[in-house]
Amino acid sequence: MKVKNITNGPKGVNSVDGPVEIGPGQTVDVEMSEAEVASSKRMKWFEFAGSAASASDDDQPKTAAEVLEMAKDPNVQFMSFKSAATKLLGDKTPSKKDEIIAALEDLATKP
């Protein structure tokens, strides 16, 4: 979706990949959830063209093996990894990365 900042100062939106800063008069192509588009439209700082993502890949459930692969990827931020792990581990998600990995490995080996 195309998003144009129609204000005199920089503004930001939350894309499915994280925050995106948009300079005054600048137009960017970003993928945003329907809820984020609705929230951004209320601010009246932007013009929108295109459609919002109805279900991004981030919304789809991941397996323990997929989340473990995220841990190995240097481009994946810790909080993204922890969020995906929390969807699998629930309230019992440890706070440290190595402990999360151990819990996911345990989950992956269970039938």
Coordinates of C-alpha atoms in Angstrom, one line a residue:
M1 CA 0.0 0.0 0.0
K2 CA 1.2 3.5 -0.8
V3 CA 1.3 5.9 2.2
K4 CA 2.0 9.6 1.7
N5 CA 2.8 12.0 4.6
I6 CA 0.7 15.1 4.0
T7 CA 2.1 17.1 6.9
N8 CA 5.1 19.5 7.3
G9 CA 7.0 17.2 9.6
P10 CA 8.2 13.6 9.6
K11 CA 5.6 11.0 10.8
G12 CA 5.7 7.2 11.2
V13 CA 3.6 4.2 10.6
N14 CA 3.8 0.6 11.9
S15 CA 4.3 -1.8 9.0
V16 CA 4.1 -5.5 9.3
D17 CA 8.0 -5.4 9.3
G18 CA 8.3 -2.7 12.0
P19 CA 8.2 1.1 12.2
V20 CA 8.6 3.2 9.1
E21 CA 9.4 6.9 9.1
I22 CA 7.9 9.0 6.3
G23 CA 9.3 12.5 5.6
P24 CA 7.1 15.5 4.8
G25 CA 5.5 15.0 1.4
Q26 CA 7.2 11.6 1.0
T27 CA 5.3 8.5 -0.3
V28 CA 6.4 5.0 0.7
D29 CA 5.2 1.6 -0.2
V30 CA 4.6 -0.4 3.0
E31 CA 2.6 -3.5 4.0
M32 CA 0.3 -2.6 6.9
S33 CA -2.4 -4.4 8.8
E34 CA -6.0 -3.3 8.5
A35 CA -6.0 -2.2 12.2
E36 CA -2.9 -0.1 11.7
V37 CA -4.4 1.6 8.5
A38 CA -7.5 2.4 10.5
S39 CA -5.5 3.9 13.3
S40 CA -3.3 5.9 11.0
K41 CA -6.3 7.2 9.0
R42 CA -7.7 8.7 12.2
M43 CA -4.6 10.9 12.6
K44 CA -5.3 12.6 9.2
W45 CA -1.6 12.8 8.6
F46 CA -1.5 10.5 5.6
E47 CA -3.1 9.7 2.2
F48 CA -3.5 6.0 1.4
A49 CA -3.6 4.1 -1.9
G50 CA -3.9 0.3 -2.2
S51 CA -5.1 -2.2 0.2
A52 CA -4.0 -3.4 3.7
A53 CA -2.7 -6.8 4.5
S54 CA -5.5 -8.9 5.8
A55 CA -3.3 -11.7 7.1
S56 CA 0.5 -11.3 6.9
D57 CA 3.0 -14.1 7.3
D58 CA 3.7 -12.9 10.8
D59 CA 0.1 -13.7 11.8
Q60 CA 0.4 -17.3 10.7
P61 CA 1.4 -19.8 13.4
K62 CA 5.0 -21.0 13.2
T63 CA 6.3 -24.4 14.2
A64 CA 9.0 -24.8 16.8
A65 CA 11.5 -25.6 14.1
E66 CA 10.6 -22.3 12.2
V67 CA 11.1 -20.3 15.4
L68 CA 14.4 -22.0 16.1
E69 CA 15.5 -21.0 12.6
M70 CA 14.6 -17.4 13.5
A71 CA 17.0 -17.6 16.5
K72 CA 19.9 -18.4 14.0
D73 CA 19.1 -15.6 11.6
P74 CA 21.1 -12.5 12.5
N75 CA 18.5 -10.3 10.7
V76 CA 15.7 -11.3 13.1
Q77 CA 15.5 -9.1 16.2
F78 CA 15.3 -10.7 19.6
M79 CA 11.8 -9.4 20.4
S80 CA 10.4 -10.8 17.1
F81 CA 11.9 -14.1 17.9
K82 CA 10.6 -14.0 21.5
S83 CA 7.1 -13.0 20.3
A84 CA 7.0 -16.0 17.9
A85 CA 8.3 -18.3 20.7
T86 CA 5.6 -16.9 23.1
K87 CA 2.9 -18.0 20.7
L88 CA 4.1 -21.5 21.1
L89 CA 5.3 -21.6 24.7
G90 CA 2.7 -19.3 26.3
D91 CA 3.2 -17.9 29.8
K92 CA 6.0 -20.3 30.4
T93 CA 8.3 -18.5 27.9
P94 CA 11.7 -17.9 29.5
S95 CA 13.2 -14.4 29.3
K96 CA 16.7 -15.3 28.0
K97 CA 17.4 -16.4 24.4
D98 CA 19.3 -19.6 25.3
E99 CA 16.6 -20.7 27.7
I100 CA 13.9 -20.0 25.0
I101 CA 15.9 -22.1 22.5
A102 CA 16.2 -24.9 25.0
A103 CA 12.4 -24.8 25.6
L104 CA 11.7 -24.7 21.8
E105 CA 14.1 -27.7 21.2
D106 CA 12.2 -29.6 23.9
L107 CA 8.9 -28.7 22.3
A108 CA 10.2 -29.7 18.8
T109 CA 11.2 -33.2 20.0
K110 CA 7.8 -33.9 21.6
P111 CA 5.4 -35.8 19.3

